Tab-separated table of C-alpha atoms in Angstrom:
chain	number	residue	atom	x	y	z
A	1	UNK	CA	89.439	80.588	127.552
A	2	UNK	CA	92.438	80.405	125.200
A	3	UNK	CA	91.798	82.598	122.625
A	4	UNK	CA	93.079	80.546	119.244
A	5	UNK	CA	95.239	78.630	120.857
A	6	UNK	CA	92.634	75.824	122.030
A	7	UNK	CA	93.794	72.152	120.183
A	8	UNK	CA	92.226	70.279	117.686
A	9	UNK	CA	90.599	68.174	120.195
A	10	UNK	CA	89.773	70.400	122.738
A	11	UNK	CA	88.236	72.815	120.381
A	12	UNK	CA	85.562	70.176	118.950
A	13	UNK	CA	85.030	69.444	122.489
A	14	UNK	CA	84.269	72.659	123.381
A	15	UNK	CA	82.410	73.832	120.328
A	16	UNK	CA	80.156	70.153	120.835
A	17	UNK	CA	79.545	71.292	124.092
A	18	UNK	CA	78.440	74.135	123.385
A	19	UNK	CA	76.031	73.535	120.498
A	20	UNK	CA	77.943	76.255	118.501
A	21	UNK	CA	78.187	74.792	115.904
A	22	UNK	CA	74.655	74.857	114.813
A	23	UNK	CA	74.230	78.505	114.892
A	24	UNK	CA	78.224	79.847	113.455
A	25	UNK	CA	78.763	80.291	109.385
A	26	UNK	CA	77.177	82.884	107.159
A	27	UNK	CA	73.561	82.791	105.870
A	28	UNK	CA	72.676	80.815	109.441
A	29	UNK	CA	69.183	80.820	110.444
A	30	UNK	CA	68.511	81.867	113.951
A	31	UNK	CA	69.032	79.128	116.569
A	32	UNK	CA	66.459	77.577	118.776
A	33	UNK	CA	68.046	74.879	120.222
A	34	UNK	CA	66.326	73.825	123.716
A	35	UNK	CA	65.080	75.359	126.657
A	36	UNK	CA	65.928	78.745	126.646
A	37	UNK	CA	69.008	78.515	124.722
A	38	UNK	CA	68.295	81.304	121.470
A	39	UNK	CA	70.683	83.813	120.005
A	40	UNK	CA	73.690	81.630	118.355
A	41	UNK	CA	73.343	78.791	120.189
A	42	UNK	CA	74.620	80.598	123.012
A	43	UNK	CA	73.573	80.419	126.496
A	44	UNK	CA	71.233	84.055	126.146
A	45	UNK	CA	67.355	84.549	125.682
A	46	UNK	CA	65.716	88.333	125.541
A	47	UNK	CA	64.245	88.297	129.071
A	48	UNK	CA	68.366	87.965	130.118
A	49	UNK	CA	69.370	90.581	127.674
A	50	UNK	CA	66.501	92.934	129.696
A	51	UNK	CA	67.492	92.263	132.888
A	52	UNK	CA	71.468	92.870	132.026
A	53	UNK	CA	70.015	96.171	130.375
A	54	UNK	CA	68.590	96.988	133.479
A	55	UNK	CA	70.918	95.957	136.034
A	56	UNK	CA	73.530	97.803	133.400
A	57	UNK	CA	71.260	101.202	133.874
A	58	UNK	CA	70.425	100.729	137.621
A	59	UNK	CA	72.740	103.457	138.887
A	60	UNK	CA	71.358	106.390	136.345
A	61	UNK	CA	73.225	105.470	133.246
A	62	UNK	CA	71.999	107.403	130.279
A	63	UNK	CA	72.511	104.470	127.824
A	64	UNK	CA	73.879	101.177	127.707
A	65	UNK	CA	74.487	98.153	125.245
A	66	UNK	CA	75.237	94.723	125.058
A	67	UNK	CA	77.612	93.201	123.082
A	68	UNK	CA	78.195	89.045	122.360
A	69	UNK	CA	80.484	87.428	120.244
A	70	UNK	CA	80.806	83.781	119.621
A	71	UNK	CA	83.831	83.175	117.157
A	72	UNK	CA	86.022	79.909	115.783
A	73	UNK	CA	89.381	80.444	113.547
A	74	UNK	CA	92.295	78.520	112.308
A	75	UNK	CA	95.569	79.815	112.353
A	76	UNK	CA	98.268	78.427	109.934
A	77	UNK	CA	102.383	79.214	109.009
A	78	UNK	CA	104.611	77.773	106.581
A	79	UNK	CA	108.265	78.406	106.997
A	80	UNK	CA	111.413	76.811	105.189
A	81	UNK	CA	109.136	74.562	103.074
A	82	UNK	CA	107.242	73.127	106.559
A	83	UNK	CA	103.694	74.006	108.523
A	84	UNK	CA	105.417	75.205	111.554
A	85	UNK	CA	101.892	75.861	113.396
A	86	UNK	CA	97.786	75.304	112.453
A	87	UNK	CA	96.021	76.407	115.374
A	88	UNK	CA	92.235	76.431	115.686
A	89	UNK	CA	90.097	78.224	118.331
A	90	UNK	CA	87.543	79.436	119.585
A	91	UNK	CA	86.638	82.748	121.924
A	92	UNK	CA	82.910	84.010	122.930
A	93	UNK	CA	82.049	86.254	126.038
A	94	UNK	CA	80.080	89.496	126.656
A	95	UNK	CA	80.615	93.022	127.032
A	96	UNK	CA	78.548	95.257	128.352
A	97	UNK	CA	78.833	98.771	128.009
A	98	UNK	CA	77.484	101.860	130.333
A	99	UNK	CA	77.274	105.901	129.138
A	100	UNK	CA	76.790	108.934	131.091
A	101	UNK	CA	78.189	112.266	129.685
A	102	UNK	CA	81.224	111.461	129.006
A	103	UNK	CA	82.069	108.991	131.468
A	104	UNK	CA	82.089	105.125	129.584
A	105	UNK	CA	81.660	102.098	132.057
A	106	UNK	CA	83.120	98.865	129.967
A	107	UNK	CA	83.517	95.666	131.484
A	108	UNK	CA	83.267	92.157	130.445
A	109	UNK	CA	83.046	88.311	130.714
A	110	UNK	CA	83.482	84.658	129.595
A	111	UNK	CA	81.357	83.349	131.753
A	112	UNK	CA	77.922	83.245	130.480
A	113	UNK	CA	76.153	82.275	133.740
A	114	UNK	CA	73.104	84.773	134.577
A	115	UNK	CA	75.095	85.652	137.739
A	116	UNK	CA	78.277	86.200	136.024
A	117	UNK	CA	76.387	88.274	133.172
A	118	UNK	CA	74.506	90.767	136.130
A	119	UNK	CA	77.507	91.277	137.986
A	120	UNK	CA	79.521	92.237	135.143
A	121	UNK	CA	76.616	94.885	133.977
A	122	UNK	CA	77.149	96.281	137.470
A	123	UNK	CA	80.401	96.593	137.301
A	124	UNK	CA	80.262	98.473	133.963
A	125	UNK	CA	77.361	100.735	135.960
A	126	UNK	CA	79.307	101.348	138.624
A	127	UNK	CA	82.212	102.966	136.913
A	128	UNK	CA	79.065	105.702	134.805
A	129	UNK	CA	77.119	106.022	137.425
A	130	UNK	CA	75.251	109.084	136.547
A	131	UNK	CA	71.436	110.511	137.591
A	132	UNK	CA	70.170	110.003	134.378
A	133	UNK	CA	66.529	107.623	134.645
A	134	UNK	CA	65.713	104.617	132.131
A	135	UNK	CA	62.406	102.719	131.311
A	136	UNK	CA	62.454	99.900	130.006
A	137	UNK	CA	61.956	99.537	125.828
A	138	UNK	CA	60.927	96.252	123.590
A	139	UNK	CA	63.718	94.996	121.745
A	140	UNK	CA	63.410	94.724	118.209
A	141	UNK	CA	65.063	91.647	117.180
A	142	UNK	CA	66.302	91.648	113.375
A	143	UNK	CA	69.150	89.808	111.642
A	144	UNK	CA	71.696	91.834	109.524
A	145	UNK	CA	71.527	91.365	106.286
A	146	UNK	CA	74.570	90.258	104.359
A	147	UNK	CA	76.576	92.272	102.501
A	148	UNK	CA	79.315	89.847	101.358
A	149	UNK	CA	77.979	86.692	99.618
A	150	UNK	CA	80.065	83.842	100.598
A	151	UNK	CA	79.376	80.030	98.991
A	152	UNK	CA	81.901	78.160	100.884
A	153	UNK	CA	82.192	78.508	104.130
A	154	UNK	CA	85.542	78.401	105.706
A	155	UNK	CA	85.511	77.853	108.602
A	156	UNK	CA	83.549	75.088	108.433
A	157	UNK	CA	86.572	73.643	105.553
A	158	UNK	CA	89.310	70.806	106.927
A	159	UNK	CA	93.276	72.816	107.672
A	160	UNK	CA	94.601	70.490	105.142
A	161	UNK	CA	92.952	72.715	102.440
A	162	UNK	CA	94.361	75.830	103.857
A	163	UNK	CA	97.835	73.848	104.009
A	164	UNK	CA	97.219	73.001	100.258
A	165	UNK	CA	96.593	76.772	99.823
A	166	UNK	CA	100.158	77.313	101.605
A	167	UNK	CA	101.824	74.428	100.046
A	168	UNK	CA	100.984	75.976	96.756
A	169	UNK	CA	102.315	79.755	97.372
A	170	UNK	CA	105.774	78.322	98.890
A	171	UNK	CA	106.337	76.297	96.017
A	172	UNK	CA	105.552	78.721	93.313
A	173	UNK	CA	107.140	81.588	95.172
A	174	UNK	CA	110.420	79.577	95.256
A	175	UNK	CA	110.093	78.926	91.571
A	176	UNK	CA	110.568	82.465	91.026
A	177	UNK	CA	114.336	82.706	91.143
A	178	UNK	CA	116.831	81.032	92.405
A	179	UNK	CA	118.114	84.170	94.641
A	180	UNK	CA	114.736	83.507	96.737
A	181	UNK	CA	116.054	81.883	100.157
A	182	UNK	CA	113.428	81.996	102.464
A	183	UNK	CA	109.042	82.020	101.878
A	184	UNK	CA	106.935	82.567	104.933
A	185	UNK	CA	102.812	82.044	104.908
A	186	UNK	CA	100.119	82.502	106.829
A	187	UNK	CA	96.164	81.539	106.427
A	188	UNK	CA	93.891	82.991	109.123
A	189	UNK	CA	90.226	82.520	109.030
A	190	UNK	CA	87.855	83.598	111.365
A	191	UNK	CA	83.733	83.131	111.807
A	192	UNK	CA	82.046	85.363	114.279
A	193	UNK	CA	78.628	84.973	115.851
A	194	UNK	CA	77.684	88.966	117.329
A	195	UNK	CA	74.852	90.197	119.022
A	196	UNK	CA	74.017	93.975	120.094
A	197	UNK	CA	71.216	95.222	121.957
A	198	UNK	CA	70.980	98.632	123.835
A	199	UNK	CA	68.351	100.628	125.329
A	200	UNK	CA	67.453	102.364	122.863
A	201	UNK	CA	65.591	98.759	122.187
A	202	UNK	CA	67.749	97.734	118.971
A	203	UNK	CA	68.964	94.134	118.941
A	204	UNK	CA	70.862	92.822	115.721
A	205	UNK	CA	72.529	89.713	115.315
A	206	UNK	CA	74.930	89.366	112.578
A	207	UNK	CA	77.384	86.725	111.188
A	208	UNK	CA	81.106	87.767	110.488
A	209	UNK	CA	84.275	85.936	108.076
A	210	UNK	CA	87.119	86.973	107.716
A	211	UNK	CA	90.040	85.310	105.509
A	212	UNK	CA	93.426	86.287	105.015
A	213	UNK	CA	96.344	84.774	103.108
A	214	UNK	CA	99.897	86.212	103.087
A	215	UNK	CA	103.104	85.780	101.594
A	216	UNK	CA	106.766	86.943	103.008
A	217	UNK	CA	109.764	85.983	100.853
A	218	UNK	CA	113.549	86.954	101.009
A	219	UNK	CA	115.763	86.968	98.396
A	220	UNK	CA	119.875	87.055	98.493
A	221	UNK	CA	122.392	87.220	95.905
A	222	UNK	CA	125.115	86.784	98.968
A	223	UNK	CA	125.669	90.498	98.807
A	224	UNK	CA	122.168	92.169	98.829
A	225	UNK	CA	118.913	91.190	100.888
A	226	UNK	CA	115.889	92.306	100.200
A	227	UNK	CA	112.152	91.232	100.952
A	228	UNK	CA	108.583	91.028	99.428
A	229	UNK	CA	105.467	90.500	100.937
A	230	UNK	CA	102.067	90.176	98.775
A	231	UNK	CA	98.309	88.677	99.754
A	232	UNK	CA	94.577	88.907	99.891
A	233	UNK	CA	91.370	88.274	101.412
A	234	UNK	CA	88.499	89.336	102.976
A	235	UNK	CA	84.892	88.368	104.031
A	236	UNK	CA	84.984	86.000	101.717
A	237	UNK	CA	84.514	82.116	101.327
A	238	UNK	CA	87.362	79.364	99.938
A	239	UNK	CA	86.331	79.839	96.690
A	240	UNK	CA	87.943	83.316	96.533
A	241	UNK	CA	91.638	81.442	96.429
A	242	UNK	CA	90.193	79.969	93.377
A	243	UNK	CA	90.464	82.821	91.437
A	244	UNK	CA	92.935	84.929	94.020
A	245	UNK	CA	95.090	81.778	92.763
A	246	UNK	CA	97.488	81.379	96.130
A	247	UNK	CA	100.669	80.435	93.296
A	248	UNK	CA	100.073	84.356	92.063
A	249	UNK	CA	100.521	85.258	95.621
A	250	UNK	CA	103.622	83.469	96.056
A	251	UNK	CA	105.021	84.654	92.142
A	252	UNK	CA	104.339	88.170	93.152
A	253	UNK	CA	106.085	88.562	96.554
A	254	UNK	CA	108.916	86.600	94.973
A	255	UNK	CA	109.419	89.063	92.009
A	256	UNK	CA	109.303	92.123	94.264
A	257	UNK	CA	111.671	90.685	96.504
A	258	UNK	CA	113.535	89.500	93.436
A	259	UNK	CA	113.129	92.717	91.111
A	260	UNK	CA	114.918	94.981	94.044
A	261	UNK	CA	118.626	93.459	94.448
A	262	UNK	CA	121.344	95.449	93.624
A	263	UNK	CA	119.304	98.526	93.758
A	264	UNK	CA	120.983	101.554	93.718
A	265	UNK	CA	120.414	104.102	97.060
A	266	UNK	CA	117.985	107.157	96.221
A	267	UNK	CA	118.704	110.520	96.944
A	268	UNK	CA	117.317	112.708	99.201
A	269	UNK	CA	115.180	115.385	99.277
A	270	UNK	CA	112.094	117.298	97.231
A	271	UNK	CA	111.071	115.082	94.312
A	272	UNK	CA	108.181	114.295	91.934
A	273	UNK	CA	106.307	110.923	93.363
A	274	UNK	CA	103.743	108.919	91.812
A	275	UNK	CA	102.215	106.251	94.369
A	276	UNK	CA	101.080	102.675	92.631
A	277	UNK	CA	97.261	101.769	92.464
A	278	UNK	CA	95.967	99.879	95.504
A	279	UNK	CA	98.139	99.310	98.792
A	280	UNK	CA	99.714	102.366	98.321
A	281	UNK	CA	96.620	103.897	99.777
A	282	UNK	CA	97.924	102.739	102.948
A	283	UNK	CA	99.686	106.138	103.103
A	284	UNK	CA	95.891	108.015	102.745
A	285	UNK	CA	94.936	105.447	105.332
A	286	UNK	CA	98.060	106.650	107.859
A	287	UNK	CA	98.599	110.121	107.260
A	288	UNK	CA	94.591	111.817	106.648
A	289	UNK	CA	92.192	108.641	107.242
A	290	UNK	CA	92.925	108.692	110.968
A	291	UNK	CA	92.777	112.713	111.300
A	292	UNK	CA	88.876	112.371	110.285
A	293	UNK	CA	88.044	110.330	113.052
A	294	UNK	CA	85.374	112.055	115.236
A	295	UNK	CA	87.382	111.190	118.763
A	296	UNK	CA	90.476	112.710	117.566
A	297	UNK	CA	88.157	116.178	116.322
A	298	UNK	CA	85.890	116.094	119.673
A	299	UNK	CA	89.173	116.238	121.835
A	300	UNK	CA	90.695	118.789	119.523
A	301	UNK	CA	94.127	116.679	119.027
A	302	UNK	CA	93.703	116.374	115.041
A	303	UNK	CA	94.569	118.513	112.330
A	304	UNK	CA	91.337	118.930	110.781
A	305	UNK	CA	89.413	120.050	113.866
A	306	UNK	CA	86.898	122.868	112.969
A	307	UNK	CA	87.856	122.748	109.598
A	308	UNK	CA	84.706	121.208	107.708
A	309	UNK	CA	83.678	123.519	104.695
A	310	UNK	CA	87.336	123.950	104.521
A	311	UNK	CA	89.670	123.471	101.680
A	312	UNK	CA	92.265	120.676	102.998
A	313	UNK	CA	93.388	118.912	99.372
A	314	UNK	CA	93.654	119.913	96.202
A	315	UNK	CA	90.700	119.717	93.826
A	316	UNK	CA	91.753	116.373	92.314
A	317	UNK	CA	91.188	115.013	95.998
A	318	UNK	CA	87.660	113.077	97.159
A	319	UNK	CA	88.282	110.613	99.902
A	320	UNK	CA	85.934	107.967	100.744
A	321	UNK	CA	85.162	105.934	103.630
A	322	UNK	CA	82.980	102.932	102.279
A	323	UNK	CA	81.879	99.780	104.492
A	324	UNK	CA	79.553	98.773	102.139
A	325	UNK	CA	81.605	97.325	99.441
A	326	UNK	CA	80.914	93.496	99.406
A	327	UNK	CA	83.550	90.915	100.394
A	328	UNK	CA	85.942	94.310	101.345
A	329	UNK	CA	88.596	93.395	104.303
A	330	UNK	CA	87.091	96.547	105.859
A	331	UNK	CA	83.851	96.282	105.096
A	332	UNK	CA	81.111	94.615	107.798
A	333	UNK	CA	76.995	93.977	108.012
A	334	UNK	CA	76.701	96.156	111.385
A	335	UNK	CA	79.162	98.232	113.063
A	336	UNK	CA	79.901	97.099	116.337
A	337	UNK	CA	77.108	99.381	118.067
A	338	UNK	CA	74.631	97.771	115.605
A	339	UNK	CA	74.688	101.124	113.570
A	340	UNK	CA	74.208	99.879	109.064
A	341	UNK	CA	77.717	100.895	107.454
A	342	UNK	CA	77.519	104.018	105.557
A	343	UNK	CA	79.918	105.653	102.140
A	344	UNK	CA	80.791	108.493	103.472
A	345	UNK	CA	82.360	111.204	101.530
A	346	UNK	CA	85.074	112.764	103.567
A	347	UNK	CA	87.217	114.865	101.607
A	348	UNK	CA	85.051	115.957	98.321
A	349	UNK	CA	87.477	117.167	95.334
A	350	UNK	CA	89.218	119.523	98.387
A	351	UNK	CA	87.002	120.381	100.514
A	352	UNK	CA	86.457	118.480	103.946
A	353	UNK	CA	82.745	117.193	104.163
A	354	UNK	CA	82.856	115.473	107.495
A	355	UNK	CA	84.339	112.881	110.014
A	356	UNK	CA	83.917	109.367	110.546
A	357	UNK	CA	81.872	108.758	114.279
A	358	UNK	CA	80.608	105.778	116.263
A	359	UNK	CA	77.621	106.800	118.890
A	360	UNK	CA	79.590	108.203	122.015
A	361	UNK	CA	81.724	110.924	119.707
A	362	UNK	CA	78.583	111.768	117.228
A	363	UNK	CA	76.651	112.494	120.189
A	364	UNK	CA	78.581	114.488	122.309
A	365	UNK	CA	79.088	116.355	119.120
A	366	UNK	CA	75.888	116.967	118.245
A	367	UNK	CA	75.457	114.824	115.037
A	368	UNK	CA	74.535	111.505	113.842
A	369	UNK	CA	76.781	108.295	114.117
A	370	UNK	CA	78.289	107.731	110.794
A	371	UNK	CA	78.910	103.682	111.256
A	372	UNK	CA	81.780	103.497	112.286
A	373	UNK	CA	82.053	102.169	115.548
A	374	UNK	CA	84.308	99.274	115.549
A	375	UNK	CA	86.024	97.065	118.264
A	376	UNK	CA	88.847	94.268	117.779
A	377	UNK	CA	86.076	91.854	120.051
A	378	UNK	CA	84.158	91.606	123.106
A	379	UNK	CA	87.001	93.038	125.508
A	380	UNK	CA	87.091	96.263	124.156
A	381	UNK	CA	84.432	99.119	123.612
A	382	UNK	CA	83.983	100.363	120.342
A	383	UNK	CA	85.523	103.549	118.883
A	384	UNK	CA	85.513	105.928	115.621
A	385	UNK	CA	87.506	103.501	112.827
A	386	UNK	CA	87.687	103.338	109.149
A	387	UNK	CA	86.513	100.822	106.897
A	388	UNK	CA	87.918	100.513	103.229
A	389	UNK	CA	89.281	104.352	102.818
A	390	UNK	CA	90.103	105.256	99.147
A	391	UNK	CA	90.637	108.277	97.009
A	392	UNK	CA	88.311	108.636	93.808
A	393	UNK	CA	89.612	107.768	90.666
A	394	UNK	CA	90.187	111.303	87.970
A	395	UNK	CA	91.292	111.657	84.914
A	396	UNK	CA	94.256	110.767	83.975
A	397	UNK	CA	95.589	107.327	82.693
A	398	UNK	CA	98.248	105.410	84.598
A	399	UNK	CA	100.811	106.161	81.212
A	400	UNK	CA	99.693	109.796	81.892
A	401	UNK	CA	100.701	110.157	85.063
A	402	UNK	CA	103.946	108.503	84.586
A	403	UNK	CA	105.200	109.717	81.189
A	404	UNK	CA	104.556	113.431	83.071
A	405	UNK	CA	107.448	112.774	85.226
A	406	UNK	CA	110.743	113.703	83.750
A	407	UNK	CA	112.826	112.878	87.201
A	408	UNK	CA	111.273	111.200	89.971
A	409	UNK	CA	110.245	108.173	91.865
A	410	UNK	CA	107.910	105.698	91.385
A	411	UNK	CA	106.376	104.035	94.928
A	412	UNK	CA	105.132	100.447	94.525
A	413	UNK	CA	105.136	99.129	97.715
A	414	UNK	CA	104.894	100.030	100.910
A	415	UNK	CA	105.793	99.238	104.196
A	416	UNK	CA	105.572	99.983	107.754
A	417	UNK	CA	104.963	103.807	108.808
A	418	UNK	CA	104.787	106.534	111.060
A	419	UNK	CA	102.116	109.257	111.247
A	420	UNK	CA	101.500	112.279	114.583
A	421	UNK	CA	97.375	112.660	114.502
A	422	UNK	CA	97.838	116.286	116.255
A	423	UNK	CA	100.469	117.902	112.983
A	424	UNK	CA	100.064	115.305	110.174
A	425	UNK	CA	103.365	114.646	110.353
A	426	UNK	CA	104.034	110.853	108.489
A	427	UNK	CA	107.397	109.368	107.633
A	428	UNK	CA	106.404	106.046	105.446
A	429	UNK	CA	109.073	103.211	104.194
A	430	UNK	CA	108.591	102.559	100.455
A	431	UNK	CA	109.266	98.671	99.903
A	432	UNK	CA	109.868	98.891	96.161
A	433	UNK	CA	110.464	101.550	94.106
A	434	UNK	CA	112.009	102.527	91.283
A	435	UNK	CA	113.371	105.597	88.965
A	436	UNK	CA	111.187	107.617	86.700
A	437	UNK	CA	113.341	108.652	83.644
A	438	UNK	CA	112.303	110.835	80.843
A	439	UNK	CA	108.349	109.588	81.561
A	440	UNK	CA	109.462	106.356	81.932
A	441	UNK	CA	109.516	103.934	85.164
A	442	UNK	CA	113.652	102.509	84.759
A	443	UNK	CA	115.749	101.184	87.463
A	444	UNK	CA	114.873	99.936	91.192
A	445	UNK	CA	115.776	102.190	94.243
A	446	UNK	CA	116.388	101.269	97.683
A	447	UNK	CA	116.321	103.086	101.248
A	448	UNK	CA	113.558	105.304	99.697
A	449	UNK	CA	110.669	106.884	102.986
A	450	UNK	CA	108.402	109.178	102.613
A	451	UNK	CA	107.539	112.226	104.902
A	452	UNK	CA	105.805	115.112	105.322
A	453	UNK	CA	102.271	115.934	106.311
A	454	UNK	CA	99.105	114.930	105.331
A	455	UNK	CA	97.068	117.773	104.332
A	456	UNK	CA	100.170	119.459	102.300
A	457	UNK	CA	100.520	116.085	100.431
A	458	UNK	CA	97.193	115.975	99.391
A	459	UNK	CA	97.703	119.762	98.270
A	460	UNK	CA	100.680	118.583	96.196
A	461	UNK	CA	98.171	115.991	94.135
A	462	UNK	CA	98.520	116.950	90.827
A	463	UNK	CA	97.385	114.063	88.452
A	464	UNK	CA	95.054	111.547	89.360
A	465	UNK	CA	94.834	108.600	87.169
A	466	UNK	CA	91.272	106.567	86.429
A	467	UNK	CA	92.572	103.341	87.500
A	468	UNK	CA	91.448	103.235	91.161
A	469	UNK	CA	91.594	99.986	93.041
A	470	UNK	CA	91.431	98.798	97.040
A	471	UNK	CA	94.407	96.750	98.117
A	472	UNK	CA	94.058	92.956	97.678
A	473	UNK	CA	92.514	92.602	101.495
A	474	UNK	CA	95.865	92.724	103.259
A	475	UNK	CA	95.113	96.078	105.568
A	476	UNK	CA	94.664	95.739	109.747
A	477	UNK	CA	94.731	98.956	112.044
A	478	UNK	CA	95.745	99.274	115.129
A	479	UNK	CA	94.681	102.072	117.196
A	480	UNK	CA	94.425	102.545	121.364
A	481	UNK	CA	95.766	98.766	121.874
A	482	UNK	CA	93.020	97.456	119.291
A	483	UNK	CA	93.312	95.636	115.707
A	484	UNK	CA	90.433	95.585	113.441
A	485	UNK	CA	90.695	95.095	109.563
A	486	UNK	CA	90.279	97.635	106.977
A	487	UNK	CA	90.750	98.247	102.948
A	488	UNK	CA	92.506	100.553	101.374
A	489	UNK	CA	93.045	102.361	97.889
A	490	UNK	CA	94.419	104.647	95.415
A	491	UNK	CA	94.544	105.334	91.726
A	492	UNK	CA	98.158	106.357	90.178
A	493	UNK	CA	97.951	109.617	91.365
A	494	UNK	CA	101.190	112.022	91.234
A	495	UNK	CA	102.621	114.338	94.099
A	496	UNK	CA	105.081	117.270	93.675
A	497	UNK	CA	107.777	118.376	95.667
A	498	UNK	CA	107.082	115.093	98.385
A	499	UNK	CA	110.453	114.728	100.583
A	500	UNK	CA	111.962	111.954	99.809
A	501	UNK	CA	114.057	110.626	102.781
A	502	UNK	CA	117.084	108.609	101.508
A	503	UNK	CA	121.619	107.613	102.114
A	504	UNK	CA	122.223	109.523	98.979
A	505	UNK	CA	122.801	113.353	99.427
């Protein structure tokens, strides 16, 4: 089955054949179509799932899990004033995991015939063969409660509505300034039905929706060429884009690109920097968050390994990972192991309180899962991942923080970055930056990069504002070949003695 690349006619034919349209969408009730077609309109029932778990445990596993996914989605892109592509796709399959000690067997299939699924379960069992024994338990079925209210299901909205959103964004971006020379936009949405069953007797169903609008703008004055990016979304319905105005998205991206045309080169060396609220939290996510994921700490490859209870940041820093924020891009109703989402305080006033754990790593570390097991799709096994990760607000105002800096850099928007989990070293590009002179934000800068070590950067945080906010819903996190949506956030904050890379000595 092609993934997200079926044409419209093929997609509709496939969905009609599967009867899946009746069961996909937020708030949809458990569907019983005919015969043994029970879960989400898929050819599965409790008897078959129990057989799959039994087969998965037949070679001595300690734990087995069945993950079922059925999703539809659209992907519409715009470039040079034209809609360049509009694809609608359908993907579904089953992943089966078996755990025995530290051995993990994982196999998946997009063939839902019982024979194919039993072969898949046996393949996973062979990989993780052990000496465990298991007595079948009755499955306790439940539907996950939705944490993200939605009025208009985007997956059931005509593609034309998404084309209209992109065209409105494009026109607004081009209207900002004649120096805007190129606008690219994309609207992506998905709606997934998920079922997770395991040998502990858990059987949970969930409906998961996601949408994101993004704009990428290039501006040029003939000599200089700058870019701007903006967008947003989350676990939202189409109504979100009535308030999160597509025209606003285009204007913000274009303004960012134009604002730094003719910017001066930045002076390299240690400087005081102020990070803007919102998307600047990507630095927190990359430089600190990944180091707090349990798999790195179980293997002893994180700078934070064995440091729970120790001071790892300044007293101004409280870091939280919260999967329960309504409509957040990193939120979920259940994690991809069926665990309940949690709000976790990872660092409290500078003291490390805990890690983010999935089931496997929690067991091997002698702790409990924090509901952090996530996976990209049925083709992947779960691992510890962040959800919405942010720094808690402090006592100051944004104006206080900026006014406190006599000479420094205001980092408004970040681009790409890299971090080494083992030693915490990071390098981040700042795509929109300005000088701070005499306590005021002044001229634009270009070529700004921030270089440092995660924990050391947090130790150098000296002021935190009271304006904490999440990014508007644009983040996707990659780890070990898997991508999952995440949220990041910060209040305005001041970091002293940050190493700034630039071409001007």
